[in-house]
Amino acid sequence: MSLFAPSSPHYHGMTPVSIVMLRVVLALIPGAALYSWLFGWGVIFNIGLCIATAYISEALMLALRQRPIAIFLSDNSALVTALLIGLALPPLAPWWLPVLGTAFAMVFAKHIYGGLGFNPFNPAMIGYVVVLVSFPREMTSWAAPLTADHQTLNFTQTLALVFSGALPHGLHIDALTAATPLDTLKTQLHLNHSVDQIMSASPIFGAIGGKGWEWVNLAFLGGGLWLMYKKIISWHVPVATLGSLALIALVFFIIDPKLYASPLFHVASGAAILGAFFIATDPVSGAATLKGRLIFGTGVGLLTYIIRTWGGYPDAVAFAVLLMNMAAPTIDHYTQPRVFGHQE
């Protein structure tokens, strides 16, 4: 019997950054496609504008920093950032909103700090939060899902609305938009309605979460699990994020189900799954140690629930991730594994 005995070194090369980023993009495609089908052409316009802005901004900054443009543009990191911002924006947002958010993310959140690998905060979430706090009216006008029986726009009508603000004759913007399920829940709870009353009275709620959002989140879940299977991300951050979010939601749901939504609703609504698998797992701005990733993900889940329930923003994933980005260096400092052969 012949045995294969390779000689040293036995080092296996790391997957190139460009391949890692490309696999993240592939994992996002099913969710993005379903999102576009359910919420209209505006999703495609947002993504396209974000991608174009991301590459132009990155090329300009690389030129100013006297770095090789082709090499850095081909690492696909700008593409991932653009996709995440495009998916986070309202589908009927005016054209300048994705352009402004993406340009800020690339210039101030990425290249001002030294480019890929040096940014302390997630660039996509920085860009999203900047336009969210700066333009609340545009950022809260969400297109209603196709399944909610609202008026929809075709390709040409969406193009006219995004770039000129023009609507078909006799059609008002209120007929196209609706508050998100998380926003509706938060607003109606303040009017002393119970969770059951709110979810049964509004057509934007589905069986477990927001109508349409459930399927989009299911597609993002599939993409995230594929990334774990391909070992692009580890299980620690997604499990800790979704587990802590579900656990704290369960505690309050048990205390008062009329006032607090179920854990399944919180996990299946908003950007919880997208954030857990594609945003909080950013290896640059997140925690690096395995124990630290569990703490980081737990913090993201808890902060998401706290801000959603008692804060000023219905969906809080971006703020939760950025707050935990601030804590990541400290988490890594106190969770360094013990060096073999040494004791505390």
Short mmCIF file of C-alpha atoms in Angstrom, two decimals:
data_model
loop_
_atom_site.label_atom_id
_atom_site.label_comp_id
_atom_site.label_asym_id
_atom_site.label_seq_id
_atom_site.Cartn_x
_atom_site.Cartn_y
_atom_site.Cartn_z
CA MET A 1 0.00 0.00 0.00
CA SER A 2 1.44 3.33 -1.01
CA LEU A 3 0.96 6.29 1.28
CA PHE A 4 1.13 9.87 0.14
CA ALA A 5 3.42 11.77 2.49
CA PRO A 6 3.87 15.36 1.35
CA SER A 7 6.94 17.15 2.53
CA SER A 8 6.79 20.34 4.55
CA PRO A 9 5.75 23.10 4.57
CA HIS A 10 2.11 22.09 5.08
CA TYR A 11 0.76 25.64 4.94
CA HIS A 12 -2.48 26.13 3.00
CA GLY A 13 -2.81 29.49 1.33
CA MET A 14 -5.59 31.78 2.45
CA THR A 15 -8.45 32.48 0.07
CA PRO A 16 -7.72 35.74 -1.78
CA VAL A 17 -9.73 38.78 -0.70
CA SER A 18 -11.24 39.13 -4.16
CA ILE A 19 -12.62 35.57 -4.02
CA VAL A 20 -13.98 36.08 -0.49
CA MET A 21 -15.75 39.26 -1.56
CA LEU A 22 -17.06 37.63 -4.73
CA ARG A 23 -18.59 34.79 -2.70
CA VAL A 24 -20.25 37.33 -0.42
CA VAL A 25 -21.72 38.98 -3.51
CA LEU A 26 -22.96 35.62 -4.80
CA ALA A 27 -24.57 34.89 -1.44
CA LEU A 28 -26.40 38.23 -1.57
CA ILE A 29 -27.82 37.73 -5.06
CA PRO A 30 -30.83 35.49 -4.17
CA GLY A 31 -32.01 37.91 -1.48
CA ALA A 32 -31.41 40.93 -3.72
CA ALA A 33 -33.30 39.31 -6.62
CA LEU A 34 -36.26 38.41 -4.43
CA TYR A 35 -36.20 41.86 -2.84
CA SER A 36 -36.34 43.45 -6.28
CA TRP A 37 -39.17 41.18 -7.44
CA LEU A 38 -41.28 41.94 -4.37
CA PHE A 39 -40.50 45.65 -3.98
CA GLY A 40 -39.96 46.82 -7.53
CA TRP A 41 -37.35 48.23 -9.90
CA GLY A 42 -36.19 50.80 -7.36
CA VAL A 43 -34.06 48.15 -5.67
CA ILE A 44 -32.14 47.59 -8.92
CA PHE A 45 -31.67 51.34 -9.41
CA ASN A 46 -30.38 51.73 -5.85
CA ILE A 47 -27.89 48.91 -6.29
CA GLY A 48 -26.74 50.18 -9.69
CA LEU A 49 -26.22 53.73 -8.42
CA CYS A 50 -24.38 52.47 -5.35
CA ILE A 51 -22.06 50.25 -7.42
CA ALA A 52 -21.22 53.04 -9.88
CA THR A 53 -20.60 55.53 -7.06
CA ALA A 54 -18.52 53.06 -5.07
CA TYR A 55 -16.14 52.31 -7.94
CA ILE A 56 -15.82 55.97 -9.00
CA SER A 57 -15.22 57.11 -5.40
CA GLU A 58 -12.71 54.35 -4.76
CA ALA A 59 -10.82 55.10 -7.98
CA LEU A 60 -10.64 58.82 -7.14
CA MET A 61 -9.42 58.15 -3.60
CA LEU A 62 -6.84 55.63 -4.80
CA ALA A 63 -5.58 58.16 -7.33
CA LEU A 64 -5.34 60.86 -4.63
CA ARG A 65 -3.52 58.43 -2.33
CA GLN A 66 -1.22 57.36 -5.20
CA ARG A 67 -2.17 53.70 -4.90
CA PRO A 68 -2.49 51.22 -7.82
CA ILE A 69 -6.10 51.62 -8.93
CA ALA A 70 -6.63 48.41 -10.88
CA ILE A 71 -5.33 46.13 -8.11
CA PHE A 72 -7.51 47.62 -5.37
CA LEU A 73 -10.61 47.97 -7.53
CA SER A 74 -10.41 44.28 -8.43
CA ASP A 75 -10.58 43.13 -4.79
CA ASN A 76 -14.41 43.46 -5.01
CA SER A 77 -14.67 45.12 -1.57
CA ALA A 78 -16.29 48.21 -3.11
CA LEU A 79 -18.86 45.95 -4.74
CA VAL A 80 -19.82 44.40 -1.38
CA THR A 81 -20.11 47.80 0.30
CA ALA A 82 -22.26 49.11 -2.55
CA LEU A 83 -24.56 46.09 -2.45
CA LEU A 84 -25.12 46.40 1.30
CA ILE A 85 -25.96 50.11 1.07
CA GLY A 86 -28.22 49.53 -1.94
CA LEU A 87 -30.15 46.83 -0.08
CA ALA A 88 -30.51 49.02 3.01
CA LEU A 89 -32.06 52.03 1.22
CA PRO A 90 -35.76 52.56 0.48
CA PRO A 91 -36.55 51.22 -3.02
CA LEU A 92 -38.04 54.51 -4.24
CA ALA A 93 -35.28 56.75 -2.90
CA PRO A 94 -34.23 59.68 -5.12
CA TRP A 95 -31.02 59.06 -7.10
CA TRP A 96 -28.85 61.34 -4.99
CA LEU A 97 -29.52 59.39 -1.79
CA PRO A 98 -27.60 56.20 -2.76
CA VAL A 99 -24.93 58.34 -4.42
CA LEU A 100 -24.40 60.45 -1.29
CA GLY A 101 -24.47 57.52 1.13
CA THR A 102 -22.06 55.42 -0.92
CA ALA A 103 -19.64 58.28 -1.58
CA PHE A 104 -19.49 59.10 2.15
CA ALA A 105 -18.91 55.44 2.98
CA MET A 106 -16.07 55.03 0.50
CA VAL A 107 -14.34 58.35 1.15
CA PHE A 108 -14.80 59.00 4.88
CA ALA A 109 -15.44 55.54 6.34
CA LYS A 110 -12.93 53.60 4.24
CA HIS A 111 -10.17 55.61 2.57
CA ILE A 112 -9.71 58.34 5.18
CA TYR A 113 -8.67 55.53 7.54
CA GLY A 114 -6.30 53.94 5.03
CA GLY A 115 -8.52 51.74 2.87
CA LEU A 116 -9.50 48.09 3.12
CA GLY A 117 -8.26 46.48 6.32
CA PHE A 118 -7.89 49.70 8.31
CA ASN A 119 -11.46 50.95 8.71
CA PRO A 120 -12.63 50.76 12.36
CA PHE A 121 -16.29 51.02 11.37
CA ASN A 122 -18.32 49.16 8.79
CA PRO A 123 -18.28 51.54 5.76
CA ALA A 124 -21.69 50.45 4.47
CA MET A 125 -23.37 51.12 7.81
CA ILE A 126 -21.64 54.49 8.15
CA GLY A 127 -22.99 55.51 4.74
CA TYR A 128 -26.47 54.26 5.60
CA VAL A 129 -26.60 55.98 9.00
CA VAL A 130 -25.38 59.30 7.55
CA VAL A 131 -28.26 59.49 5.06
CA LEU A 132 -30.72 58.10 7.64
CA VAL A 133 -30.10 60.86 10.17
CA SER A 134 -29.65 63.55 7.51
CA PHE A 135 -32.69 62.82 5.34
CA PRO A 136 -35.32 61.12 7.55
CA ARG A 137 -38.26 61.93 5.23
CA GLU A 138 -36.70 60.25 2.18
CA MET A 139 -35.36 57.35 4.27
CA THR A 140 -38.75 56.50 5.75
CA SER A 141 -40.71 56.39 2.46
CA TRP A 142 -40.57 52.68 1.71
CA ALA A 143 -42.23 51.01 -1.25
CA ALA A 144 -44.98 48.64 -0.24
CA PRO A 145 -44.39 44.98 -1.14
CA LEU A 146 -46.11 43.55 -4.20
CA THR A 147 -48.07 41.22 -1.94
CA ALA A 148 -49.65 44.14 0.00
CA ASP A 149 -51.94 45.10 -2.92
CA HIS A 150 -50.43 48.58 -3.30
CA GLN A 151 -49.96 50.40 -6.61
CA THR A 152 -46.70 49.45 -8.34
CA LEU A 153 -44.55 51.18 -10.95
CA ASN A 154 -43.04 49.67 -14.08
CA PHE A 155 -39.42 50.19 -15.16
CA THR A 156 -39.99 53.50 -16.98
CA GLN A 157 -42.20 54.96 -14.26
CA THR A 158 -39.66 54.01 -11.58
CA LEU A 159 -36.86 55.55 -13.64
CA ALA A 160 -38.79 58.83 -13.91
CA LEU A 161 -39.57 58.88 -10.18
CA VAL A 162 -36.01 58.15 -9.07
CA PHE A 163 -34.31 60.69 -11.35
CA SER A 164 -36.90 63.46 -11.64
CA GLY A 165 -39.46 62.83 -8.91
CA ALA A 166 -42.22 62.57 -11.55
CA LEU A 167 -45.18 60.26 -10.97
CA PRO A 168 -47.80 59.05 -13.47
CA HIS A 169 -50.74 61.43 -13.80
CA GLY A 170 -53.21 61.08 -10.95
CA LEU A 171 -50.94 58.89 -8.84
CA HIS A 172 -49.77 60.12 -5.44
CA ILE A 173 -46.69 58.88 -3.63
CA ASP A 174 -48.84 57.68 -0.70
CA ALA A 175 -50.37 55.06 -3.00
CA LEU A 176 -46.92 53.57 -3.57
CA THR A 177 -45.38 53.68 -0.13
CA ALA A 178 -46.10 52.24 3.28
CA ALA A 179 -44.38 52.25 6.63
CA THR A 180 -42.18 49.24 7.31
CA PRO A 181 -43.59 46.55 9.63
CA LEU A 182 -41.18 47.53 12.42
CA ASP A 183 -42.12 51.20 12.03
CA THR A 184 -45.84 50.41 12.00
CA LEU A 185 -45.52 48.23 15.08
CA LYS A 186 -43.59 50.86 17.00
CA THR A 187 -45.99 53.68 16.07
CA GLN A 188 -49.15 51.72 16.83
CA LEU A 189 -47.84 50.47 20.16
CA HIS A 190 -47.46 54.08 21.23
CA LEU A 191 -51.19 54.48 20.46
CA ASN A 192 -51.96 51.75 23.01
CA HIS A 193 -52.81 49.04 20.46
CA SER A 194 -51.73 45.48 21.23
CA VAL A 195 -49.33 43.53 19.02
CA ASP A 196 -52.11 41.17 17.89
CA GLN A 197 -54.41 44.06 16.97
CA ILE A 198 -51.67 45.79 14.99
CA MET A 199 -50.59 42.71 13.04
CA SER A 200 -54.14 41.62 12.22
CA ALA A 201 -55.26 45.09 11.11
CA SER A 202 -52.46 45.96 8.68
CA PRO A 203 -51.90 44.21 5.30
CA ILE A 204 -48.13 44.68 5.52
CA PHE A 205 -47.80 41.91 8.13
CA GLY A 206 -47.41 38.30 7.10
CA ALA A 207 -47.48 35.07 9.06
CA ILE A 208 -44.39 35.71 11.18
CA GLY A 209 -42.98 39.06 10.07
CA GLY A 210 -43.44 41.71 7.44
CA LYS A 211 -45.24 40.53 4.31
CA GLY A 212 -42.64 40.05 1.61
CA TRP A 213 -39.82 40.69 4.06
CA GLU A 214 -40.18 37.11 5.33
CA TRP A 215 -39.18 35.70 1.93
CA VAL A 216 -36.38 38.19 1.44
CA ASN A 217 -34.95 37.33 4.85
CA LEU A 218 -35.27 33.63 4.09
CA ALA A 219 -33.18 34.14 0.95
CA PHE A 220 -30.56 36.08 2.93
CA LEU A 221 -30.55 33.27 5.48
CA GLY A 222 -29.84 30.77 2.70
CA GLY A 223 -27.00 32.93 1.39
CA GLY A 224 -25.55 33.31 4.87
CA LEU A 225 -25.64 29.58 5.54
CA TRP A 226 -23.86 29.01 2.21
CA LEU A 227 -21.12 31.42 3.33
CA MET A 228 -20.75 29.40 6.53
CA TYR A 229 -20.57 26.17 4.50
CA LYS A 230 -17.85 27.70 2.31
CA LYS A 231 -16.06 28.83 5.52
CA ILE A 232 -16.11 32.47 4.43
CA ILE A 233 -17.67 33.36 7.79
CA SER A 234 -17.75 31.45 11.07
CA TRP A 235 -20.92 30.61 12.97
CA HIS A 236 -20.04 32.68 16.01
CA VAL A 237 -21.32 36.14 15.05
CA PRO A 238 -24.56 35.10 13.26
CA VAL A 239 -25.56 32.63 15.99
CA ALA A 240 -24.72 35.07 18.79
CA THR A 241 -26.52 37.95 17.05
CA LEU A 242 -29.74 36.12 16.19
CA GLY A 243 -29.66 34.05 19.40
CA SER A 244 -29.33 37.06 21.70
CA LEU A 245 -31.96 38.98 19.74
CA ALA A 246 -34.38 36.05 19.96
CA LEU A 247 -33.61 35.41 23.65
CA ILE A 248 -34.22 38.96 24.87
CA ALA A 249 -37.33 39.19 22.66
CA LEU A 250 -38.58 35.93 24.20
CA VAL A 251 -38.11 37.24 27.74
CA PHE A 252 -40.18 40.36 27.11
CA PHE A 253 -42.70 38.44 24.99
CA ILE A 254 -43.32 36.12 27.96
CA ILE A 255 -43.66 39.11 30.30
CA ASP A 256 -46.28 40.86 28.14
CA PRO A 257 -47.16 39.45 24.65
CA LYS A 258 -49.58 42.34 24.07
CA LEU A 259 -46.79 44.89 24.29
CA TYR A 260 -43.79 42.99 22.90
CA ALA A 261 -43.59 41.12 19.58
CA SER A 262 -42.50 37.50 19.39
CA PRO A 263 -38.85 36.46 18.93
CA LEU A 264 -39.68 35.07 15.49
CA PHE A 265 -41.07 38.43 14.40
CA HIS A 266 -37.89 40.24 15.43
CA VAL A 267 -35.64 37.73 13.67
CA ALA A 268 -37.74 37.63 10.48
CA SER A 269 -38.32 41.39 10.23
CA GLY A 270 -36.06 44.23 9.19
CA ALA A 271 -32.36 43.69 8.65
CA ALA A 272 -31.69 41.21 11.46
CA ILE A 273 -30.67 38.29 9.23
CA LEU A 274 -28.87 40.46 6.68
CA GLY A 275 -26.99 42.13 9.51
CA ALA A 276 -26.14 38.92 11.32
CA PHE A 277 -24.63 37.15 8.29
CA PHE A 278 -23.36 39.93 6.03
CA ILE A 279 -22.69 43.05 8.14
CA ALA A 280 -21.72 42.07 11.68
CA THR A 281 -19.35 39.44 10.25
CA ASP A 282 -17.09 42.09 8.71
CA PRO A 283 -13.61 40.77 9.67
CA VAL A 284 -12.04 44.24 9.71
CA SER A 285 -14.39 46.21 11.94
CA GLY A 286 -15.59 43.30 14.11
CA ALA A 287 -13.91 41.26 16.81
CA ALA A 288 -11.13 38.90 15.72
CA THR A 289 -10.99 36.24 18.46
CA LEU A 290 -13.57 33.45 18.58
CA LYS A 291 -14.72 34.36 22.10
CA GLY A 292 -14.72 37.99 21.06
CA ARG A 293 -16.98 37.22 18.09
CA LEU A 294 -19.53 35.66 20.43
CA ILE A 295 -19.45 38.77 22.63
CA PHE A 296 -19.58 41.04 19.60
CA GLY A 297 -22.57 39.22 18.09
CA THR A 298 -24.38 39.11 21.43
CA GLY A 299 -23.92 42.85 21.77
CA VAL A 300 -25.29 43.45 18.26
CA GLY A 301 -28.39 41.35 19.00
CA LEU A 302 -29.09 42.97 22.38
CA LEU A 303 -28.53 46.50 21.12
CA THR A 304 -30.75 45.84 18.11
CA TYR A 305 -33.63 44.84 20.38
CA ILE A 306 -33.07 47.70 22.85
CA ILE A 307 -32.97 50.38 20.15
CA ARG A 308 -35.89 48.83 18.26
CA THR A 309 -38.05 48.68 21.37
CA TRP A 310 -37.12 51.82 23.30
CA GLY A 311 -34.99 53.86 20.90
CA GLY A 312 -35.86 56.31 18.17
CA TYR A 313 -35.29 54.04 15.15
CA PRO A 314 -37.53 51.03 14.35
CA ASP A 315 -34.75 48.97 12.76
CA ALA A 316 -31.52 49.35 14.68
CA VAL A 317 -29.08 46.90 13.13
CA ALA A 318 -26.84 49.62 11.68
CA PHE A 319 -26.55 51.49 14.98
CA ALA A 320 -25.98 48.25 16.88
CA VAL A 321 -23.17 47.20 14.54
CA LEU A 322 -21.47 50.61 14.70
CA LEU A 323 -21.68 50.72 18.50
CA MET A 324 -20.12 47.26 18.73
CA ASN A 325 -17.46 48.32 16.19
CA MET A 326 -16.39 50.84 18.81
CA ALA A 327 -16.11 48.07 21.40
CA ALA A 328 -14.33 45.54 19.13
CA PRO A 329 -10.72 46.54 20.01
CA THR A 330 -11.49 46.29 23.74
CA ILE A 331 -13.24 42.96 23.26
CA ASP A 332 -10.22 41.60 21.39
CA HIS A 333 -7.85 42.89 24.09
CA TYR A 334 -9.64 40.95 26.85
CA THR A 335 -10.36 37.77 24.87
CA GLN A 336 -6.90 36.96 23.53
CA PRO A 337 -6.36 33.18 23.72
CA ARG A 338 -3.68 32.00 26.16
CA VAL A 339 -0.35 31.43 24.49
CA PHE A 340 0.61 27.75 24.60
CA GLY A 341 3.09 27.07 27.40
CA HIS A 342 2.22 30.22 29.36
CA GLN A 343 -0.08 30.75 32.31
CA GLU A 344 -2.00 33.81 33.51
#
